[in-house]
Each structure stands twice: as structure tokens, then as C-alpha cells.
PDB file of C-alpha atoms in Angstrom:
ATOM      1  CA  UNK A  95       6.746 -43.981 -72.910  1.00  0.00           C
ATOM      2  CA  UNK A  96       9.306 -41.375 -71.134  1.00  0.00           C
ATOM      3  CA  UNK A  97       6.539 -40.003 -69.189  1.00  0.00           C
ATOM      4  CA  UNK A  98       5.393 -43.269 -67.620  1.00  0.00           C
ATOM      5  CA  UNK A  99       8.781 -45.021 -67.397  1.00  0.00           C
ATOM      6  CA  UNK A 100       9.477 -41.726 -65.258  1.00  0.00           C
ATOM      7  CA  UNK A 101       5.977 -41.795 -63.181  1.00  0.00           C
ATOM      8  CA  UNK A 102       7.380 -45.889 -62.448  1.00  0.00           C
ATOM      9  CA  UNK A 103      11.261 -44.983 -61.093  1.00  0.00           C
ATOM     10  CA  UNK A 104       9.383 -42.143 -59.142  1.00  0.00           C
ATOM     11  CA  UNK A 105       7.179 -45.012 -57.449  1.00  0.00           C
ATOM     12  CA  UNK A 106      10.212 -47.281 -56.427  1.00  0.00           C
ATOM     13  CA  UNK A 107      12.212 -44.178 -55.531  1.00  0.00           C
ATOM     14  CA  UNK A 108       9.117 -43.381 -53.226  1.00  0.00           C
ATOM     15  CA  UNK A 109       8.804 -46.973 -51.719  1.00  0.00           C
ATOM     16  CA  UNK A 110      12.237 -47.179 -51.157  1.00  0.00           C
ATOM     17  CA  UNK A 111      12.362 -44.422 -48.996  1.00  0.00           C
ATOM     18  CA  UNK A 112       9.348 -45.018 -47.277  1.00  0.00           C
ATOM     19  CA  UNK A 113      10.548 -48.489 -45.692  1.00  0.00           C
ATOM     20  CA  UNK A 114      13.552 -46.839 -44.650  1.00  0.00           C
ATOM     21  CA  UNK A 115      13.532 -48.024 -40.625  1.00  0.00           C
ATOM     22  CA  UNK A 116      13.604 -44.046 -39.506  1.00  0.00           C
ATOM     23  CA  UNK A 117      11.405 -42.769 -41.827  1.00  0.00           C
ATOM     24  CA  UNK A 118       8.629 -45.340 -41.073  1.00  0.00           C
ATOM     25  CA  UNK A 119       9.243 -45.738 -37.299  1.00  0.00           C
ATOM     26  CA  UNK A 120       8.901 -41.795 -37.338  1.00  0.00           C
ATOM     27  CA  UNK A 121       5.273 -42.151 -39.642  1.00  0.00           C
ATOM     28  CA  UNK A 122       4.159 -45.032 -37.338  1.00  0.00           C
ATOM     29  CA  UNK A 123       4.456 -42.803 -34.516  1.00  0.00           C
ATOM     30  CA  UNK A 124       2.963 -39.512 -35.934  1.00  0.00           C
ATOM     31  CA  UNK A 125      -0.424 -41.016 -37.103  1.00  0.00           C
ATOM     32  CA  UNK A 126      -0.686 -43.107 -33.593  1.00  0.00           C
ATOM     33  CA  UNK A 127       0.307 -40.917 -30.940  1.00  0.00           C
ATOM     34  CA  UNK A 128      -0.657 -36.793 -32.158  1.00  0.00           C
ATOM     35  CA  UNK A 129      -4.537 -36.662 -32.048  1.00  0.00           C
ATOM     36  CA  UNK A 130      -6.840 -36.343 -34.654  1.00  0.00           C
ATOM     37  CA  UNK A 131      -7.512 -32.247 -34.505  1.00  0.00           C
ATOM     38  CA  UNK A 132      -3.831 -32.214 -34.469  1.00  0.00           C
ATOM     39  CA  UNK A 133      -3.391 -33.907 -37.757  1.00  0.00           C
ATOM     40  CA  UNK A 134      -6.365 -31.819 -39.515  1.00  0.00           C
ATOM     41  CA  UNK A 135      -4.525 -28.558 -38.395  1.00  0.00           C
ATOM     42  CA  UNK A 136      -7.715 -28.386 -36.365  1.00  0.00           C
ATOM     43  CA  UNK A 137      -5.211 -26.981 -34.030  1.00  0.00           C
ATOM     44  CA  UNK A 138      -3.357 -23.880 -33.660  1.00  0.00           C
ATOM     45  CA  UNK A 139      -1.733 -24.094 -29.754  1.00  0.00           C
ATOM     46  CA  UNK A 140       1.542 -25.375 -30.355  1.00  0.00           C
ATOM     47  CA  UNK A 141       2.401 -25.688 -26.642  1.00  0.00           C
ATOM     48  CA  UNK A 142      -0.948 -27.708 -25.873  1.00  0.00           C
ATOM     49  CA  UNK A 143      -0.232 -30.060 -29.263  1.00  0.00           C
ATOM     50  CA  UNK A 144       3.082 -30.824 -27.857  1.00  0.00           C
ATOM     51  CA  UNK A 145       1.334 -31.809 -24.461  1.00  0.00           C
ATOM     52  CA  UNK A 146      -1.236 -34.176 -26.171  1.00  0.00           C
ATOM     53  CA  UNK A 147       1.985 -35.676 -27.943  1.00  0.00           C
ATOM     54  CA  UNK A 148       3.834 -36.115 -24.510  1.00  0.00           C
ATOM     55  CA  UNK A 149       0.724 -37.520 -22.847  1.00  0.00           C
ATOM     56  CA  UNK A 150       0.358 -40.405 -24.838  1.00  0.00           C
ATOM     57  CA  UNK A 151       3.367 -41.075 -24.980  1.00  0.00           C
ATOM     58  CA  UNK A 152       4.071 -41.716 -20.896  1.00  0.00           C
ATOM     59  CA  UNK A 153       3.699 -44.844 -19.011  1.00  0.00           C
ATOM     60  CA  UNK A 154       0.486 -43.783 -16.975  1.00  0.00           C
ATOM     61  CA  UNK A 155      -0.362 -47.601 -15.701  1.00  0.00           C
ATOM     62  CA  UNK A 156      -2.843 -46.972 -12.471  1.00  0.00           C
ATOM     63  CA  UNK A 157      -2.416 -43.720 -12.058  1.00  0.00           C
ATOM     64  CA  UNK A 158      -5.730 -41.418 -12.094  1.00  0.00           C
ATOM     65  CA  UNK A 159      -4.634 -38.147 -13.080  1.00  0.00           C
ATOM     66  CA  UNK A 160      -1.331 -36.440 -13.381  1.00  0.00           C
ATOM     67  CA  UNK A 161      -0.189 -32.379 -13.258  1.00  0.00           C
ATOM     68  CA  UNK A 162       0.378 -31.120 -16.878  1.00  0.00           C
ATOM     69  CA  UNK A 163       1.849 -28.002 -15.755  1.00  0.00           C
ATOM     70  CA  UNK A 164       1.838 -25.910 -12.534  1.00  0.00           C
ATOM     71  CA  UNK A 165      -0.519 -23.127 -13.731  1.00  0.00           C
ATOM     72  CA  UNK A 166      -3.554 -22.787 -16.498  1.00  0.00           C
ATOM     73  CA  UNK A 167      -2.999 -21.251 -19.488  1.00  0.00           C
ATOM     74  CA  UNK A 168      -5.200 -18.921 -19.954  1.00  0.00           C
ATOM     75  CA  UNK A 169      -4.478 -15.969 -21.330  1.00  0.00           C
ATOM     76  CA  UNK A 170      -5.421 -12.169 -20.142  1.00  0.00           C
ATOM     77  CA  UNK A 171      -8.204 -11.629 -22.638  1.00  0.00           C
ATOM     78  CA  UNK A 172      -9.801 -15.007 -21.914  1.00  0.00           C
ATOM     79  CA  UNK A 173      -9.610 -13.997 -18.512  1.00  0.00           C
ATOM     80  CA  UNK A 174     -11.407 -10.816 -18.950  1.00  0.00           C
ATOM     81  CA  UNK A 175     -14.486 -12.390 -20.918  1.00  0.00           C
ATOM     82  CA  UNK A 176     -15.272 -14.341 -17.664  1.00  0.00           C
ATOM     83  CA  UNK A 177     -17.896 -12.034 -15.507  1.00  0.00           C
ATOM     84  CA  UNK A 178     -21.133 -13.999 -16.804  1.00  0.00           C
ATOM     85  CA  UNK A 179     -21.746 -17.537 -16.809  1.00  0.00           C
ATOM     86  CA  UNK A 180     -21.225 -19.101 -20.232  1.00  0.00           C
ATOM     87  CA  UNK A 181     -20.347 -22.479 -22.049  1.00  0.00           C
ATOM     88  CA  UNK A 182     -19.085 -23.464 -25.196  1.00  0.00           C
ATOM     89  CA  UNK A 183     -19.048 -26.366 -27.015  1.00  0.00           C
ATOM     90  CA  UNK A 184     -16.855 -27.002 -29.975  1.00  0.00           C
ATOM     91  CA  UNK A 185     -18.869 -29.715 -31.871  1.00  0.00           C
ATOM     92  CA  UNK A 186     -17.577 -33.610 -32.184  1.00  0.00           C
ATOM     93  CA  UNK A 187     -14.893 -34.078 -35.572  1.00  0.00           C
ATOM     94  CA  UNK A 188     -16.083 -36.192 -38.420  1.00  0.00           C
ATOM     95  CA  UNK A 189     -15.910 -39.462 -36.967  1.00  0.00           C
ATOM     96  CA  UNK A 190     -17.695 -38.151 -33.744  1.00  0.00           C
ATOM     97  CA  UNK A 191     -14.981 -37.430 -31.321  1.00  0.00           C
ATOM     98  CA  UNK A 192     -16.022 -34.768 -28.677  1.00  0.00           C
ATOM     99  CA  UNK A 193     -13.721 -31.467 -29.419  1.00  0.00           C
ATOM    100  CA  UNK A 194     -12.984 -29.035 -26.611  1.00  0.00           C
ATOM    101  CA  UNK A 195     -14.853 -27.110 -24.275  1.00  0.00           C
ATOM    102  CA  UNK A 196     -14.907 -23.911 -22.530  1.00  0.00           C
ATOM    103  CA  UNK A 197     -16.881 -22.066 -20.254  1.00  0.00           C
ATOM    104  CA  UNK A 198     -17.229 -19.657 -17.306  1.00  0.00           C
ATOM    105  CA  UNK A 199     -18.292 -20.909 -13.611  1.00  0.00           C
ATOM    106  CA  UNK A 200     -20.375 -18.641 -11.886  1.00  0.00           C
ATOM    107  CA  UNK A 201     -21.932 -18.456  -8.035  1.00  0.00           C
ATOM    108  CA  UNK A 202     -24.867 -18.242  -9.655  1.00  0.00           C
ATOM    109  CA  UNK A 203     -24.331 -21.136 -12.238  1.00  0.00           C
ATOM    110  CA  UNK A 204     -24.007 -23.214  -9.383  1.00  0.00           C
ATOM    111  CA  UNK A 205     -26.187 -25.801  -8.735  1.00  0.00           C
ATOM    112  CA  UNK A 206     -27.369 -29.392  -7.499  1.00  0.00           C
ATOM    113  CA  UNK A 207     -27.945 -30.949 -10.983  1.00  0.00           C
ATOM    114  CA  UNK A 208     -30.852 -34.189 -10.157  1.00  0.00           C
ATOM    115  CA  UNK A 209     -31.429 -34.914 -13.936  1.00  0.00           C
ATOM    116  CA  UNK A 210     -28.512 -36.011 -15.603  1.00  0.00           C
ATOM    117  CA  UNK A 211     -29.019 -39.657 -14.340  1.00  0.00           C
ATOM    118  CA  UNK A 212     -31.671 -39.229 -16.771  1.00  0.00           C
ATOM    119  CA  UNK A 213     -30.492 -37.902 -19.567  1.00  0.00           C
ATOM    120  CA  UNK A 214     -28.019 -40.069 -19.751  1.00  0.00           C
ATOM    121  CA  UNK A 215     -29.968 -43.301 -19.465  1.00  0.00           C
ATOM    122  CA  UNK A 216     -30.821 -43.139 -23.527  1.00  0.00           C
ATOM    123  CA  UNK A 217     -27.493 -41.366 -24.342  1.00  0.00           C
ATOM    124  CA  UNK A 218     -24.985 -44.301 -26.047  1.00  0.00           C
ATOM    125  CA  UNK A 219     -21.805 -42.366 -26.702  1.00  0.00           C
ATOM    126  CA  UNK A 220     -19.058 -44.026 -28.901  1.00  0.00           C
ATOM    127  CA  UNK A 221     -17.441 -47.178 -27.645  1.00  0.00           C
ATOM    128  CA  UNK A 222     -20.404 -48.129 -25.291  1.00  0.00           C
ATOM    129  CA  UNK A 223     -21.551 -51.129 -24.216  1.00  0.00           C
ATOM    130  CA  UNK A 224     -24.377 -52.033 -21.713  1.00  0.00           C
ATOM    131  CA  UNK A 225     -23.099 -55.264 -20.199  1.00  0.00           C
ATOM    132  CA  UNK A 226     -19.564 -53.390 -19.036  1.00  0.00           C
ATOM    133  CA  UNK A 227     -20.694 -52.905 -15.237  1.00  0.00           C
ATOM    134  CA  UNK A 228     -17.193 -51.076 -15.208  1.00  0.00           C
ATOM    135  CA  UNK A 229     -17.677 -48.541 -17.865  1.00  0.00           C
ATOM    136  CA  UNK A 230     -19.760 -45.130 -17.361  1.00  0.00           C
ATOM    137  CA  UNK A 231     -21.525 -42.425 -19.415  1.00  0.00           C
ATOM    138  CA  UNK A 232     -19.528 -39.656 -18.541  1.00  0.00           C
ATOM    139  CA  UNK A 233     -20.214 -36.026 -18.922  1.00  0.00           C
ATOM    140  CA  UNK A 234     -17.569 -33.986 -20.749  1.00  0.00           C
ATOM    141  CA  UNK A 235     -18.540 -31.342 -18.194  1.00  0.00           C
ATOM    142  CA  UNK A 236     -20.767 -31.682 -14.609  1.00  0.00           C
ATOM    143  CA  UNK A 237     -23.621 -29.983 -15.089  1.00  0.00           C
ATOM    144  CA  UNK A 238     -23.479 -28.926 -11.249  1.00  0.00           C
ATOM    145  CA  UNK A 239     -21.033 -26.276 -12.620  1.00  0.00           C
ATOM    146  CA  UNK A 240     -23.591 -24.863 -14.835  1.00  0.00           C
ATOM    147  CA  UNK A 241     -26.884 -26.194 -16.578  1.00  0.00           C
ATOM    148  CA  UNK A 242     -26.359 -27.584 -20.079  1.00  0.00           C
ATOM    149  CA  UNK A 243     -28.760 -29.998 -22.555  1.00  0.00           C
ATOM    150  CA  UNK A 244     -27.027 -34.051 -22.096  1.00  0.00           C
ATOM    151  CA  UNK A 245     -26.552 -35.661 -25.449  1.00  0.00           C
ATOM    152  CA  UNK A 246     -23.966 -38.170 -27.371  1.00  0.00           C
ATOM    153  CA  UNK A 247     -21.500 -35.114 -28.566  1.00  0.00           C
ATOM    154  CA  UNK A 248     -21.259 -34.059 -24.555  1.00  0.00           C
ATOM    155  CA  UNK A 249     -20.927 -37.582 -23.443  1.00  0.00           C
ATOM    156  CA  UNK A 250     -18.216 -40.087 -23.673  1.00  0.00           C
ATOM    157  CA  UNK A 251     -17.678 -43.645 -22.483  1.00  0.00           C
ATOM    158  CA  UNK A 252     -15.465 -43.617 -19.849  1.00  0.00           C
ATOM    159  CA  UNK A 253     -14.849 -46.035 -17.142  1.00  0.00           C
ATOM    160  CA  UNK A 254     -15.772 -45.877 -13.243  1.00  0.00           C
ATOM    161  CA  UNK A 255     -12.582 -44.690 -12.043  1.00  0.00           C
ATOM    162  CA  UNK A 256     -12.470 -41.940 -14.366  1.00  0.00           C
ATOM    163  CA  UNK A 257     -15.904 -40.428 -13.387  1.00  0.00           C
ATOM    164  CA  UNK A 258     -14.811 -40.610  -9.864  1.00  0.00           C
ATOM    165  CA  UNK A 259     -11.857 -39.054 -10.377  1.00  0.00           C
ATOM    166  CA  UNK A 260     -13.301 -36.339 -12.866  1.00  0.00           C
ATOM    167  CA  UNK A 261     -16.240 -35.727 -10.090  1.00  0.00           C
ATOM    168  CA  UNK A 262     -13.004 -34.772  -7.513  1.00  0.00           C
ATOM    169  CA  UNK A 263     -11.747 -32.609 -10.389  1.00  0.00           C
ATOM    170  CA  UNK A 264     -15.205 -30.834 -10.704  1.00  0.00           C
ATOM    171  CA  UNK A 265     -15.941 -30.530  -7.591  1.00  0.00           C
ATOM    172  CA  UNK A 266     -12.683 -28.910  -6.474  1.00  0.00           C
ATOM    173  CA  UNK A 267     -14.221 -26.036  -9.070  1.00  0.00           C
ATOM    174  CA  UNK A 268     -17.555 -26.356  -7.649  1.00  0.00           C
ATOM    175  CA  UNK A 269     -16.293 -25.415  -4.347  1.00  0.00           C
ATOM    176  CA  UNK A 270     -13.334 -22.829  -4.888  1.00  0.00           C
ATOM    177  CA  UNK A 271     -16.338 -20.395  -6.647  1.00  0.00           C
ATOM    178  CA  UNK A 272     -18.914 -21.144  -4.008  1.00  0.00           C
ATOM    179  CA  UNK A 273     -16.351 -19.919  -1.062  1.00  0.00           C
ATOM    180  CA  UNK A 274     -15.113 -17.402  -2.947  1.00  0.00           C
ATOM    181  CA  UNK A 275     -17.860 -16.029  -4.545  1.00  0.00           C
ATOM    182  CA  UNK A 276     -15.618 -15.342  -7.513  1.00  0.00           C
ATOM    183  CA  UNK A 277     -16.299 -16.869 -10.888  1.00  0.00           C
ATOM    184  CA  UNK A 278     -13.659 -19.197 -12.687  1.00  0.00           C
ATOM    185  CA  UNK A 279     -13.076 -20.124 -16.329  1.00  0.00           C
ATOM    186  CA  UNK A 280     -12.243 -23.514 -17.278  1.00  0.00           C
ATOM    187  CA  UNK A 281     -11.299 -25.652 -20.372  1.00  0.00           C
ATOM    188  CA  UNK A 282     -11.878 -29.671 -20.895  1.00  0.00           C
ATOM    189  CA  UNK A 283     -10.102 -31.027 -23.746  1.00  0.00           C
ATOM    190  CA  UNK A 284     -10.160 -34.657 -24.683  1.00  0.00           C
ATOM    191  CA  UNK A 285      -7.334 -36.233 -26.104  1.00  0.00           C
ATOM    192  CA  UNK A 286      -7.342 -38.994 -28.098  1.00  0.00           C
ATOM    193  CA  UNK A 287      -4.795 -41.620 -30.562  1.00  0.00           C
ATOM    194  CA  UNK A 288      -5.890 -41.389 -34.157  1.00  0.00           C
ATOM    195  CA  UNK A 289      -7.311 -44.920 -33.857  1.00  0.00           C
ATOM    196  CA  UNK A 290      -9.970 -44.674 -31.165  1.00  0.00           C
ATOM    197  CA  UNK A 291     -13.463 -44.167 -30.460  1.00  0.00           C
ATOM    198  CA  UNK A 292     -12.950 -43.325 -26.876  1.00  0.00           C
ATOM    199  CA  UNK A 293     -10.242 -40.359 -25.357  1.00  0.00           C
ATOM    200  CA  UNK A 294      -7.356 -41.612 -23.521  1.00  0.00           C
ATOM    201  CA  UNK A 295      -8.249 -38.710 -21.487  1.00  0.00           C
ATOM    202  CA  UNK A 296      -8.529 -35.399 -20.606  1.00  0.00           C
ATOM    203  CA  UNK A 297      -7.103 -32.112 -20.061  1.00  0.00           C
ATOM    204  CA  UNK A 298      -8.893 -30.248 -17.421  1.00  0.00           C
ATOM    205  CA  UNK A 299      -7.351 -26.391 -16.603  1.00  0.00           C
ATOM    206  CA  UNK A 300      -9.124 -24.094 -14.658  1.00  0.00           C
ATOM    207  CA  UNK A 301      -8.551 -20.236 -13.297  1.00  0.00           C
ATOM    208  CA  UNK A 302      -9.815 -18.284 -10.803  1.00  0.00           C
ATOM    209  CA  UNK A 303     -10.575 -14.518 -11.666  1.00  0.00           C
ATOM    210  CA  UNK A 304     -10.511 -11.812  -8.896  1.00  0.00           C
ATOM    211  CA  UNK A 305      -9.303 -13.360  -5.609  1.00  0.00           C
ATOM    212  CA  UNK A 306     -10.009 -16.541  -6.162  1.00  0.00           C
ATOM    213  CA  UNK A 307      -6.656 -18.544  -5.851  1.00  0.00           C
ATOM    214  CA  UNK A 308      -7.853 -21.516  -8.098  1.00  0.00           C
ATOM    215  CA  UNK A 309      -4.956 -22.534 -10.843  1.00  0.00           C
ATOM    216  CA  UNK A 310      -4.792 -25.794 -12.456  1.00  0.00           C
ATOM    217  CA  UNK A 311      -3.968 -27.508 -15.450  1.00  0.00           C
ATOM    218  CA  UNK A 312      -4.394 -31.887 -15.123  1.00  0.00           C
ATOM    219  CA  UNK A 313      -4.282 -34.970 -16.963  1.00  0.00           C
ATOM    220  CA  UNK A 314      -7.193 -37.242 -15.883  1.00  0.00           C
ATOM    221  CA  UNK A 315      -6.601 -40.707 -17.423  1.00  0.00           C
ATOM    222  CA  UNK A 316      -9.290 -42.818 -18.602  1.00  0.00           C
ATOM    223  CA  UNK A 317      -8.687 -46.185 -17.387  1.00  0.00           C
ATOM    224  CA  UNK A 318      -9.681 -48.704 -14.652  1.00  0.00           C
ATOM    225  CA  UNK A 319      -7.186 -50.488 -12.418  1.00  0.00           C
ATOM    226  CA  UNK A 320      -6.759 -53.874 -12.737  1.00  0.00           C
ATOM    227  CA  UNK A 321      -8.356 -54.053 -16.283  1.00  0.00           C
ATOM    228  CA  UNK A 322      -7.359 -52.778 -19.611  1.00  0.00           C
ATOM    229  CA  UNK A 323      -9.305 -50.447 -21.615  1.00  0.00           C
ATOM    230  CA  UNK A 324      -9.742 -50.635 -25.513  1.00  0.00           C
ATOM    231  CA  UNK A 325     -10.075 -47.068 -27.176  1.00  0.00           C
ATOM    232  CA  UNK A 326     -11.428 -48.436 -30.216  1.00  0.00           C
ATOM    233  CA  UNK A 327     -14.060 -50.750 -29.363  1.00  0.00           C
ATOM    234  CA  UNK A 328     -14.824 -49.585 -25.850  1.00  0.00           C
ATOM    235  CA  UNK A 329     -14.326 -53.075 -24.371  1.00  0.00           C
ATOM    236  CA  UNK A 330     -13.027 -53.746 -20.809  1.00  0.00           C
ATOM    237  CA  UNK A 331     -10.885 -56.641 -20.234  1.00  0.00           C
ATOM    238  CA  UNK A 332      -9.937 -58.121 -16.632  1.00  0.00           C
ATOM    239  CA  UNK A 333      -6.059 -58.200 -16.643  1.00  0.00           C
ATOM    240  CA  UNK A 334      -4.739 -61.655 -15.477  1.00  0.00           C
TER     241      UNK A 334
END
């Protein structure tokens, strides 16, 4: 009788505190503005957690991208594992949410990619919908920067603005490495609230090794002017 009269003043004690304006104002805003890796501990940059954090926190109406900071971060021994070509993929999370990437830009990784038109043509990524003429099947990645297989965990549903914008963003890449000859390493990390289906964006940072001059580290936001996005069912609204 002790034991459970103790479990139930435990309960209200718990309640209590939990309705408390601060403490549930400050809950509210952990599980809707940290992503989802962040939560899991998935994790373990505290300086790029905090950045998610900030990012969805700003007021980012009709802007296309934004500078996270003035340099990549990158560190020396990342650096020094980028001679070759590669690319890494870190997998989707359990609810299917594309997860980092990394890789290494080459000259020789370079190329005029003709097929991913159609690859992505069957691709439906989360949050898509066919009859949005203002949403797109983006690449987490162009595969002009180096060839890679298409399919729903490198793919996300983005809208038209934001391919264009990412396309700059690539290309900018694309061209520092085919004038200088040099390769570059670069990271793409989505960033999503905990209740979504499609990123609010994405980090893009890229580094130039030898004498290429290339340093960058970017926000590009995924929305469309004049219409408002929903992150959790992918639909596209005309703003009146």
C-alpha cells in the first residue's frame, strides 16, 4: 500500500513539474527544433549540432542559402585522405531520413552526368508528390562531381528553387577542381525538425587541397518563394 501510494505522489510530483511554463516551453523546443541524429546521440560534433539548432531556429523567409561560417571544417586528417576520388554515404535513420555524406572530388571524377534524369524518373523519395509542378527529385549529391547509383536514400524531395540553387552550389565545386586540377573534399548534411519527412535543408562545406583556394561552409534552404513548404507531408501551398 506504501509502495504504490509512493509510485502515485511520484506521478503528480512529476506532472507538476512538467507543466511548469519553462520546463515545457524548453521540451517543446528541444524535440522540434534539434534534429533527429541529434536526439539519438547519432551525433558527436558539438559545434555542427549547435549549427543545426541555430539554423532552424532563424527567420530564413526567401532567402536561398545563407554562410554558416567563413571556412569548412575539415580537419587535417580528413584533409589528407583526399588524393583519390571517393564517396560515402551514411545510410537514411529509421524513419528514412537521408544522413550525411562525404566524399572526395577529383579531375578525374569529373564528368557530364546524362542519366540521372533517368534514374530519377521511378525514384519517389519521402514527401513526394507527382502533381506538385513546383517540387523536384533532388540529388543529395550531383553526380557530375563523381558517378554514384540514384535511389530513394540519395534522393530527397525538394522544391525548384532549391535544385537551382544546389546546382550553383555544385557547380562552383565542379569548376574550382577542373581549373585547378586539384581535388576537393566535401560534406552534404541534411538537416531536418524531428517532425518531418523532408530536410529544411542543407549544409554544404567544401575544401580545396593543394592550391586550390576553394573554402566554404553554406546553408541552402529548401523552400520556394511565394509558396510555403510542408516538411511533413511534402505539400506546396501558394501563399495568398
Amino acid at each position: 500500500m506504501k509502495k504504490n501510494k509512493f509510485y502515485f505522489v511520484a506521478i503528480i510530483a512529476l506532472v507538476v513539474f512538467l507543466v511548469q511554463p519553462k520546463v515545457w516551453h524548453g521540451l517543446r523546443d528541444y524535440f522540434t527544433k534539434i534534429d533527429f541524429e541529434t536526439q539519438l546521440g547519432l551525433k558527436s560534433d558539438v559545434e555542427s549540432n549547435r549549427s543545426n539548432s541555430q539554423l532552424l531556429e532563424l527567420d530564413l523567409k526567401d532567402k536561398k542559402q545563407i554562410e554558416v561560417a567563413k571556412h569548412s571544417n575539415f580537419t587535417q586528417t580528413e584533409l589528407e585522405k583526399s588524393k583519390h576520388s571517393w564517396i560515402k554515404f551514411s545510410g537514411v535513420t529509421a524513419t528514412g531520413k537521408l544522413k550525411e555524406v562525404n566524399l572526395v572530388v577529383t579531375p578525374q571524377s569529373l564528368n557530364n552526368d546524362k542519366n540521372s534524369e533517368k534514374e530519377l524518373k521511378d525514384i519517389r523519395p519521402l514527401g513526394w508528390h507527382d502533381k506538385q509542378r513546383k517540387l523536384a527529385k533532388i540529388p543529395i549529391v550531383s553526380p557530375n562531381l563523381i558517378n554514384f547509383t540514384l535511389d530513394k536514400n540519395r534522393v530527397f524531395t525538394g522544391t525548384k528553387q532549391t535544385a537551382e540553387t544546389l546546382n550553383q552550389v555544385m557547380s562552383k565545386v565542379y569548376e574550382s577542381v577542373l581549373t585547378s586540377g586539384q581535388p576537393a573534399r566535401v560534406r552534404v548534411t541534411p538537416i531536418y525538425k524531428i517532425v518531418s519527412q523532408i530536410p529544411s535543408g542543407l549544409i554544404i562545406e567544401s575544401r580545396g587541397i593543394g592550391t586550390d583556394p576553394l573554402d566554404f561552409k553554406i546553408y541552402v534552404i529548401n523552400q520556394q518563394k511565394g509558396y510555403r513548404l510542408n516538411y511533413l507531408t511534402g505539400k506546396l501551398t501558394e501563399e495568398r
